[in-house]
Amino acid sequence: MYNSIFVLIFLFLVFPLGSNDLGKIRFSGTATDLETGNLLYKDFHEETWENGKHVSSIILYKDPEGKIFAKKKINFLKNRTLPEFQLEDYRDGYLEGGVLQNGNSVKLFVRRKLEDIIQEKVIEAGNLSALDGGFDYFVIDHWEELKSGKKINFHFLVPSERDKFLFSVEKTKEGEYKGKPAMYLRLKIASAILSMFVKPIDLVYDIGSKRIMEYRGTSNINDENGKSYKVKIVYGFR
């Protein structure tokens, strides 16, 4: 039911490919099965920066054979924690996204399969909230609070459910990760009932760059049966 509840969190912070000319930064990441370690997919990102500001990203998803099977467009211009985005999976026509309305109102939409109609709903996000890849900027905006050990409650917007859910994020420890000083965070849904279905996500951030280095948990990408992958994503340094 909550297949896409963590849409993003992890989608624009991976291996640099060594290109940042003309305001473009390109990098990629690899997702493996959390239990077996088998390769599931790779995502290839292109960020556009203007005047030192990240304004948009395009992410292409490729299967182990290198075939593109999904694409995401994300725009941070209006609100970097509530970015506008659209994700489409070409395999079955799955479509989801969010469009910012007035203030912090967001129109969330989803289409389960190509033959289905698009379902949408406008919700009020609230002050402490995040959508898709905007979660990473939420972490950056609250970096010092998290680093001090503060637990932060916020609403995560979920297009697949056309709703928002209360989550918490907090530091579990600081330490080294592949020779880099790192901050370890855990993201959990607040509802005790929903926590039986939505498991915590563990993230590791580079303290120096504030870039994510590892992600463990539910992916925003589905398998051939329409269920979210459980993944480990290890990111390179930038």
JSON list of N, CA, C and O in Angstrom, two decimals, residues 131-169:
[
{"chain": "A", "resi": 131, "resn": "LEU", "atom": "N", "xyz": [9.05, 16.47, 0.38]},
{"chain": "A", "resi": 131, "resn": "LEU", "atom": "CA", "xyz": [8.50, 15.70, -0.72]},
{"chain": "A", "resi": 131, "resn": "LEU", "atom": "C", "xyz": [9.64, 15.20, -1.58]},
{"chain": "A", "resi": 131, "resn": "LEU", "atom": "O", "xyz": [10.52, 15.97, -1.97]},
{"chain": "A", "resi": 132, "resn": "ASP", "atom": "N", "xyz": [9.64, 13.92, -1.87]},
{"chain": "A", "resi": 132, "resn": "ASP", "atom": "CA", "xyz": [10.60, 13.31, -2.77]},
{"chain": "A", "resi": 132, "resn": "ASP", "atom": "C", "xyz": [12.04, 13.72, -2.41]},
{"chain": "A", "resi": 132, "resn": "ASP", "atom": "O", "xyz": [12.43, 13.67, -1.25]},
{"chain": "A", "resi": 133, "resn": "GLY", "atom": "N", "xyz": [12.85, 14.12, -3.42]},
{"chain": "A", "resi": 133, "resn": "GLY", "atom": "CA", "xyz": [14.23, 14.48, -3.18]},
{"chain": "A", "resi": 133, "resn": "GLY", "atom": "C", "xyz": [14.41, 15.68, -2.29]},
{"chain": "A", "resi": 133, "resn": "GLY", "atom": "O", "xyz": [15.53, 15.98, -1.87]},
{"chain": "A", "resi": 134, "resn": "GLY", "atom": "N", "xyz": [13.33, 16.38, -1.97]},
{"chain": "A", "resi": 134, "resn": "GLY", "atom": "CA", "xyz": [13.41, 17.50, -1.04]},
{"chain": "A", "resi": 134, "resn": "GLY", "atom": "C", "xyz": [13.79, 17.09, 0.36]},
{"chain": "A", "resi": 134, "resn": "GLY", "atom": "O", "xyz": [14.19, 17.94, 1.17]},
{"chain": "A", "resi": 135, "resn": "PHE", "atom": "N", "xyz": [13.70, 15.79, 0.66]},
{"chain": "A", "resi": 135, "resn": "PHE", "atom": "CA", "xyz": [14.10, 15.33, 1.98]},
{"chain": "A", "resi": 135, "resn": "PHE", "atom": "C", "xyz": [15.57, 15.63, 2.26]},
{"chain": "A", "resi": 135, "resn": "PHE", "atom": "O", "xyz": [15.94, 15.97, 3.38]},
{"chain": "A", "resi": 136, "resn": "ASP", "atom": "N", "xyz": [16.42, 15.50, 1.25]},
{"chain": "A", "resi": 136, "resn": "ASP", "atom": "CA", "xyz": [17.84, 15.76, 1.46]},
{"chain": "A", "resi": 136, "resn": "ASP", "atom": "C", "xyz": [18.08, 17.22, 1.83]},
{"chain": "A", "resi": 136, "resn": "ASP", "atom": "O", "xyz": [18.95, 17.51, 2.66]},
{"chain": "A", "resi": 137, "resn": "TYR", "atom": "N", "xyz": [17.33, 18.12, 1.24]},
{"chain": "A", "resi": 137, "resn": "TYR", "atom": "CA", "xyz": [17.46, 19.53, 1.61]},
{"chain": "A", "resi": 137, "resn": "TYR", "atom": "C", "xyz": [16.83, 19.80, 2.98]},
{"chain": "A", "resi": 137, "resn": "TYR", "atom": "O", "xyz": [17.25, 20.71, 3.69]},
{"chain": "A", "resi": 138, "resn": "PHE", "atom": "N", "xyz": [15.83, 19.01, 3.34]},
{"chain": "A", "resi": 138, "resn": "PHE", "atom": "CA", "xyz": [15.28, 19.10, 4.70]},
{"chain": "A", "resi": 138, "resn": "PHE", "atom": "C", "xyz": [16.36, 18.75, 5.71]},
{"chain": "A", "resi": 138, "resn": "PHE", "atom": "O", "xyz": [16.53, 19.43, 6.74]},
{"chain": "A", "resi": 139, "resn": "VAL", "atom": "N", "xyz": [17.13, 17.70, 5.42]},
{"chain": "A", "resi": 139, "resn": "VAL", "atom": "CA", "xyz": [18.24, 17.31, 6.30]},
{"chain": "A", "resi": 139, "resn": "VAL", "atom": "C", "xyz": [19.27, 18.43, 6.39]},
{"chain": "A", "resi": 139, "resn": "VAL", "atom": "O", "xyz": [19.73, 18.78, 7.48]},
{"chain": "A", "resi": 140, "resn": "ILE", "atom": "N", "xyz": [19.63, 19.00, 5.25]},
{"chain": "A", "resi": 140, "resn": "ILE", "atom": "CA", "xyz": [20.62, 20.09, 5.24]},
{"chain": "A", "resi": 140, "resn": "ILE", "atom": "C", "xyz": [20.11, 21.30, 6.01]},
{"chain": "A", "resi": 140, "resn": "ILE", "atom": "O", "xyz": [20.85, 21.91, 6.79]},
{"chain": "A", "resi": 141, "resn": "ASP", "atom": "N", "xyz": [18.82, 21.64, 5.83]},
{"chain": "A", "resi": 141, "resn": "ASP", "atom": "CA", "xyz": [18.25, 22.79, 6.52]},
{"chain": "A", "resi": 141, "resn": "ASP", "atom": "C", "xyz": [18.22, 22.61, 8.04]},
{"chain": "A", "resi": 141, "resn": "ASP", "atom": "O", "xyz": [18.20, 23.59, 8.78]},
{"chain": "A", "resi": 142, "resn": "HIS", "atom": "N", "xyz": [18.20, 21.37, 8.49]},
{"chain": "A", "resi": 142, "resn": "HIS", "atom": "CA", "xyz": [18.14, 21.08, 9.93]},
{"chain": "A", "resi": 142, "resn": "HIS", "atom": "C", "xyz": [19.40, 20.34, 10.39]},
{"chain": "A", "resi": 142, "resn": "HIS", "atom": "O", "xyz": [19.36, 19.63, 11.41]},
{"chain": "A", "resi": 143, "resn": "TRP", "atom": "N", "xyz": [20.47, 20.55, 9.68]},
{"chain": "A", "resi": 143, "resn": "TRP", "atom": "CA", "xyz": [21.71, 19.82, 9.93]},
{"chain": "A", "resi": 143, "resn": "TRP", "atom": "C", "xyz": [22.22, 19.96, 11.36]},
{"chain": "A", "resi": 143, "resn": "TRP", "atom": "O", "xyz": [22.53, 18.97, 12.03]},
{"chain": "A", "resi": 144, "resn": "GLU", "atom": "N", "xyz": [22.33, 21.18, 11.84]},
{"chain": "A", "resi": 144, "resn": "GLU", "atom": "CA", "xyz": [22.89, 21.41, 13.17]},
{"chain": "A", "resi": 144, "resn": "GLU", "atom": "C", "xyz": [22.00, 20.83, 14.26]},
{"chain": "A", "resi": 144, "resn": "GLU", "atom": "O", "xyz": [22.50, 20.31, 15.26]},
{"chain": "A", "resi": 145, "resn": "GLU", "atom": "N", "xyz": [20.69, 20.92, 14.07]},
{"chain": "A", "resi": 145, "resn": "GLU", "atom": "CA", "xyz": [19.78, 20.32, 15.04]},
{"chain": "A", "resi": 145, "resn": "GLU", "atom": "C", "xyz": [19.95, 18.81, 15.09]},
{"chain": "A", "resi": 145, "resn": "GLU", "atom": "O", "xyz": [20.01, 18.21, 16.17]},
{"chain": "A", "resi": 146, "resn": "LEU", "atom": "N", "xyz": [20.02, 18.19, 13.93]},
{"chain": "A", "resi": 146, "resn": "LEU", "atom": "CA", "xyz": [20.20, 16.75, 13.88]},
{"chain": "A", "resi": 146, "resn": "LEU", "atom": "C", "xyz": [21.55, 16.34, 14.45]},
{"chain": "A", "resi": 146, "resn": "LEU", "atom": "O", "xyz": [21.66, 15.37, 15.20]},
{"chain": "A", "resi": 147, "resn": "LYS", "atom": "N", "xyz": [22.58, 17.10, 14.13]},
{"chain": "A", "resi": 147, "resn": "LYS", "atom": "CA", "xyz": [23.92, 16.79, 14.60]},
{"chain": "A", "resi": 147, "resn": "LYS", "atom": "C", "xyz": [24.00, 16.88, 16.13]},
{"chain": "A", "resi": 147, "resn": "LYS", "atom": "O", "xyz": [24.76, 16.16, 16.77]},
{"chain": "A", "resi": 148, "resn": "SER", "atom": "N", "xyz": [23.19, 17.78, 16.70]},
{"chain": "A", "resi": 148, "resn": "SER", "atom": "CA", "xyz": [23.19, 17.94, 18.16]},
{"chain": "A", "resi": 148, "resn": "SER", "atom": "C", "xyz": [22.41, 16.83, 18.86]},
{"chain": "A", "resi": 148, "resn": "SER", "atom": "O", "xyz": [22.41, 16.75, 20.09]},
{"chain": "A", "resi": 149, "resn": "GLY", "atom": "N", "xyz": [21.73, 15.98, 18.07]},
{"chain": "A", "resi": 149, "resn": "GLY", "atom": "CA", "xyz": [20.97, 14.87, 18.65]},
{"chain": "A", "resi": 149, "resn": "GLY", "atom": "C", "xyz": [19.48, 15.10, 18.74]},
{"chain": "A", "resi": 149, "resn": "GLY", "atom": "O", "xyz": [18.76, 14.25, 19.26]},
{"chain": "A", "resi": 150, "resn": "LYS", "atom": "N", "xyz": [19.01, 16.23, 18.21]},
{"chain": "A", "resi": 150, "resn": "LYS", "atom": "CA", "xyz": [17.58, 16.52, 18.28]},
{"chain": "A", "resi": 150, "resn": "LYS", "atom": "C", "xyz": [16.78, 15.62, 17.34]},
{"chain": "A", "resi": 150, "resn": "LYS", "atom": "O", "xyz": [17.18, 15.38, 16.20]},
{"chain": "A", "resi": 151, "resn": "LYS", "atom": "N", "xyz": [15.67, 15.12, 17.83]},
{"chain": "A", "resi": 151, "resn": "LYS", "atom": "CA", "xyz": [14.74, 14.36, 17.01]},
{"chain": "A", "resi": 151, "resn": "LYS", "atom": "C", "xyz": [13.74, 15.31, 16.38]},
{"chain": "A", "resi": 151, "resn": "LYS", "atom": "O", "xyz": [13.12, 16.11, 17.08]},
{"chain": "A", "resi": 152, "resn": "ILE", "atom": "N", "xyz": [13.60, 15.26, 15.06]},
{"chain": "A", "resi": 152, "resn": "ILE", "atom": "CA", "xyz": [12.74, 16.20, 14.35]},
{"chain": "A", "resi": 152, "resn": "ILE", "atom": "C", "xyz": [11.55, 15.45, 13.75]},
{"chain": "A", "resi": 152, "resn": "ILE", "atom": "O", "xyz": [11.71, 14.47, 13.02]},
{"chain": "A", "resi": 153, "resn": "ASN", "atom": "N", "xyz": [10.36, 15.91, 14.07]},
{"chain": "A", "resi": 153, "resn": "ASN", "atom": "CA", "xyz": [9.14, 15.38, 13.49]},
{"chain": "A", "resi": 153, "resn": "ASN", "atom": "C", "xyz": [8.71, 16.25, 12.31]},
{"chain": "A", "resi": 153, "resn": "ASN", "atom": "O", "xyz": [8.78, 17.48, 12.39]},
{"chain": "A", "resi": 154, "resn": "PHE", "atom": "N", "xyz": [8.27, 15.62, 11.25]},
{"chain": "A", "resi": 154, "resn": "PHE", "atom": "CA", "xyz": [7.86, 16.37, 10.06]},
{"chain": "A", "resi": 154, "resn": "PHE", "atom": "C", "xyz": [6.90, 15.50, 9.25]},
{"chain": "A", "resi": 154, "resn": "PHE", "atom": "O", "xyz": [6.78, 14.29, 9.47]},
{"chain": "A", "resi": 155, "resn": "HIS", "atom": "N", "xyz": [6.23, 16.13, 8.30]},
{"chain": "A", "resi": 155, "resn": "HIS", "atom": "CA", "xyz": [5.32, 15.40, 7.43]},
{"chain": "A", "resi": 155, "resn": "HIS", "atom": "C", "xyz": [6.01, 15.09, 6.10]},
{"chain": "A", "resi": 155, "resn": "HIS", "atom": "O", "xyz": [6.62, 15.95, 5.48]},
{"chain": "A", "resi": 156, "resn": "PHE", "atom": "N", "xyz": [5.91, 13.82, 5.70]},
{"chain": "A", "resi": 156, "resn": "PHE", "atom": "CA", "xyz": [6.41, 13.39, 4.40]},
{"chain": "A", "resi": 156, "resn": "PHE", "atom": "C", "xyz": [5.21, 13.20, 3.48]},
{"chain": "A", "resi": 156, "resn": "PHE", "atom": "O", "xyz": [4.27, 12.48, 3.82]},
{"chain": "A", "resi": 157, "resn": "LEU", "atom": "N", "xyz": [5.24, 13.86, 2.33]},
{"chain": "A", "resi": 157, "resn": "LEU", "atom": "CA", "xyz": [4.13, 13.78, 1.38]},
{"chain": "A", "resi": 157, "resn": "LEU", "atom": "C", "xyz": [4.32, 12.56, 0.48]},
{"chain": "A", "resi": 157, "resn": "LEU", "atom": "O", "xyz": [5.41, 12.32, -0.04]},
{"chain": "A", "resi": 158, "resn": "VAL", "atom": "N", "xyz": [3.23, 11.80, 0.29]},
{"chain": "A", "resi": 158, "resn": "VAL", "atom": "CA", "xyz": [3.30, 10.54, -0.44]},
{"chain": "A", "resi": 158, "resn": "VAL", "atom": "C", "xyz": [2.31, 10.55, -1.60]},
{"chain": "A", "resi": 158, "resn": "VAL", "atom": "O", "xyz": [1.11, 10.36, -1.41]},
{"chain": "A", "resi": 159, "resn": "PRO", "atom": "N", "xyz": [2.80, 10.80, -2.82]},
{"chain": "A", "resi": 159, "resn": "PRO", "atom": "CA", "xyz": [1.89, 10.86, -3.97]},
{"chain": "A", "resi": 159, "resn": "PRO", "atom": "C", "xyz": [1.07, 9.61, -4.18]},
{"chain": "A", "resi": 159, "resn": "PRO", "atom": "O", "xyz": [-0.10, 9.69, -4.58]},
{"chain": "A", "resi": 160, "resn": "SER", "atom": "N", "xyz": [1.64, 8.42, -3.92]},
{"chain": "A", "resi": 160, "resn": "SER", "atom": "CA", "xyz": [0.90, 7.18, -4.16]},
{"chain": "A", "resi": 160, "resn": "SER", "atom": "C", "xyz": [-0.34, 7.08, -3.30]},
{"chain": "A", "resi": 160, "resn": "SER", "atom": "O", "xyz": [-1.30, 6.39, -3.65]},
{"chain": "A", "resi": 161, "resn": "GLU", "atom": "N", "xyz": [-0.35, 7.77, -2.16]},
{"chain": "A", "resi": 161, "resn": "GLU", "atom": "CA", "xyz": [-1.50, 7.76, -1.26]},
{"chain": "A", "resi": 161, "resn": "GLU", "atom": "C", "xyz": [-2.27, 9.09, -1.28]},
{"chain": "A", "resi": 161, "resn": "GLU", "atom": "O", "xyz": [-3.29, 9.22, -0.61]},
{"chain": "A", "resi": 162, "resn": "ARG", "atom": "N", "xyz": [-1.75, 10.07, -2.04]},
{"chain": "A", "resi": 162, "resn": "ARG", "atom": "CA", "xyz": [-2.32, 11.41, -2.06]},
{"chain": "A", "resi": 162, "resn": "ARG", "atom": "C", "xyz": [-2.56, 11.91, -0.64]},
{"chain": "A", "resi": 162, "resn": "ARG", "atom": "O", "xyz": [-3.62, 12.39, -0.27]},
{"chain": "A", "resi": 163, "resn": "ASP", "atom": "N", "xyz": [-1.51, 11.81, 0.17]},
{"chain": "A", "resi": 163, "resn": "ASP", "atom": "CA", "xyz": [-1.65, 12.15, 1.58]},
{"chain": "A", "resi": 163, "resn": "ASP", "atom": "C", "xyz": [-0.28, 12.48, 2.16]},
{"chain": "A", "resi": 163, "resn": "ASP", "atom": "O", "xyz": [0.75, 12.36, 1.48]},
{"chain": "A", "resi": 164, "resn": "LYS", "atom": "N", "xyz": [-0.26, 12.90, 3.40]},
{"chain": "A", "resi": 164, "resn": "LYS", "atom": "CA", "xyz": [0.99, 13.14, 4.12]},
{"chain": "A", "resi": 164, "resn": "LYS", "atom": "C", "xyz": [0.98, 12.31, 5.39]},
{"chain": "A", "resi": 164, "resn": "LYS", "atom": "O", "xyz": [-0.08, 12.00, 5.95]},
{"chain": "A", "resi": 165, "resn": "PHE", "atom": "N", "xyz": [2.18, 11.93, 5.85]},
{"chain": "A", "resi": 165, "resn": "PHE", "atom": "CA", "xyz": [2.31, 11.08, 7.02]},
{"chain": "A", "resi": 165, "resn": "PHE", "atom": "C", "xyz": [3.38, 11.66, 7.94]},
{"chain": "A", "resi": 165, "resn": "PHE", "atom": "O", "xyz": [4.40, 12.18, 7.47]},
{"chain": "A", "resi": 166, "resn": "LEU", "atom": "N", "xyz": [3.14, 11.55, 9.23]},
{"chain": "A", "resi": 166, "resn": "LEU", "atom": "CA", "xyz": [4.10, 12.07, 10.20]},
{"chain": "A", "resi": 166, "resn": "LEU", "atom": "C", "xyz": [5.26, 11.11, 10.35]},
{"chain": "A", "resi": 166, "resn": "LEU", "atom": "O", "xyz": [5.08, 9.92, 10.61]},
{"chain": "A", "resi": 167, "resn": "PHE", "atom": "N", "xyz": [6.47, 11.66, 10.20]},
{"chain": "A", "resi": 167, "resn": "PHE", "atom": "CA", "xyz": [7.71, 10.89, 10.35]},
{"chain": "A", "resi": 167, "resn": "PHE", "atom": "C", "xyz": [8.60, 11.58, 11.37]},
{"chain": "A", "resi": 167, "resn": "PHE", "atom": "O", "xyz": [8.38, 12.74, 11.74]},
{"chain": "A", "resi": 168, "resn": "SER", "atom": "N", "xyz": [9.62, 10.85, 11.79]},
{"chain": "A", "resi": 168, "resn": "SER", "atom": "CA", "xyz": [10.68, 11.46, 12.60]},
{"chain": "A", "resi": 168, "resn": "SER", "atom": "C", "xyz": [12.03, 11.09, 12.00]},
{"chain": "A", "resi": 168, "resn": "SER", "atom": "O", "xyz": [12.17, 10.03, 11.38]},
{"chain": "A", "resi": 169, "resn": "VAL", "atom": "N", "xyz": [12.99, 11.98, 12.18]},
{"chain": "A", "resi": 169, "resn": "VAL", "atom": "CA", "xyz": [14.36, 11.70, 11.76]},
{"chain": "A", "resi": 169, "resn": "VAL", "atom": "C", "xyz": [15.28, 12.13, 12.88]},
{"chain": "A", "resi": 169, "resn": "VAL", "atom": "O", "xyz": [15.07, 13.17, 13.51]}
]
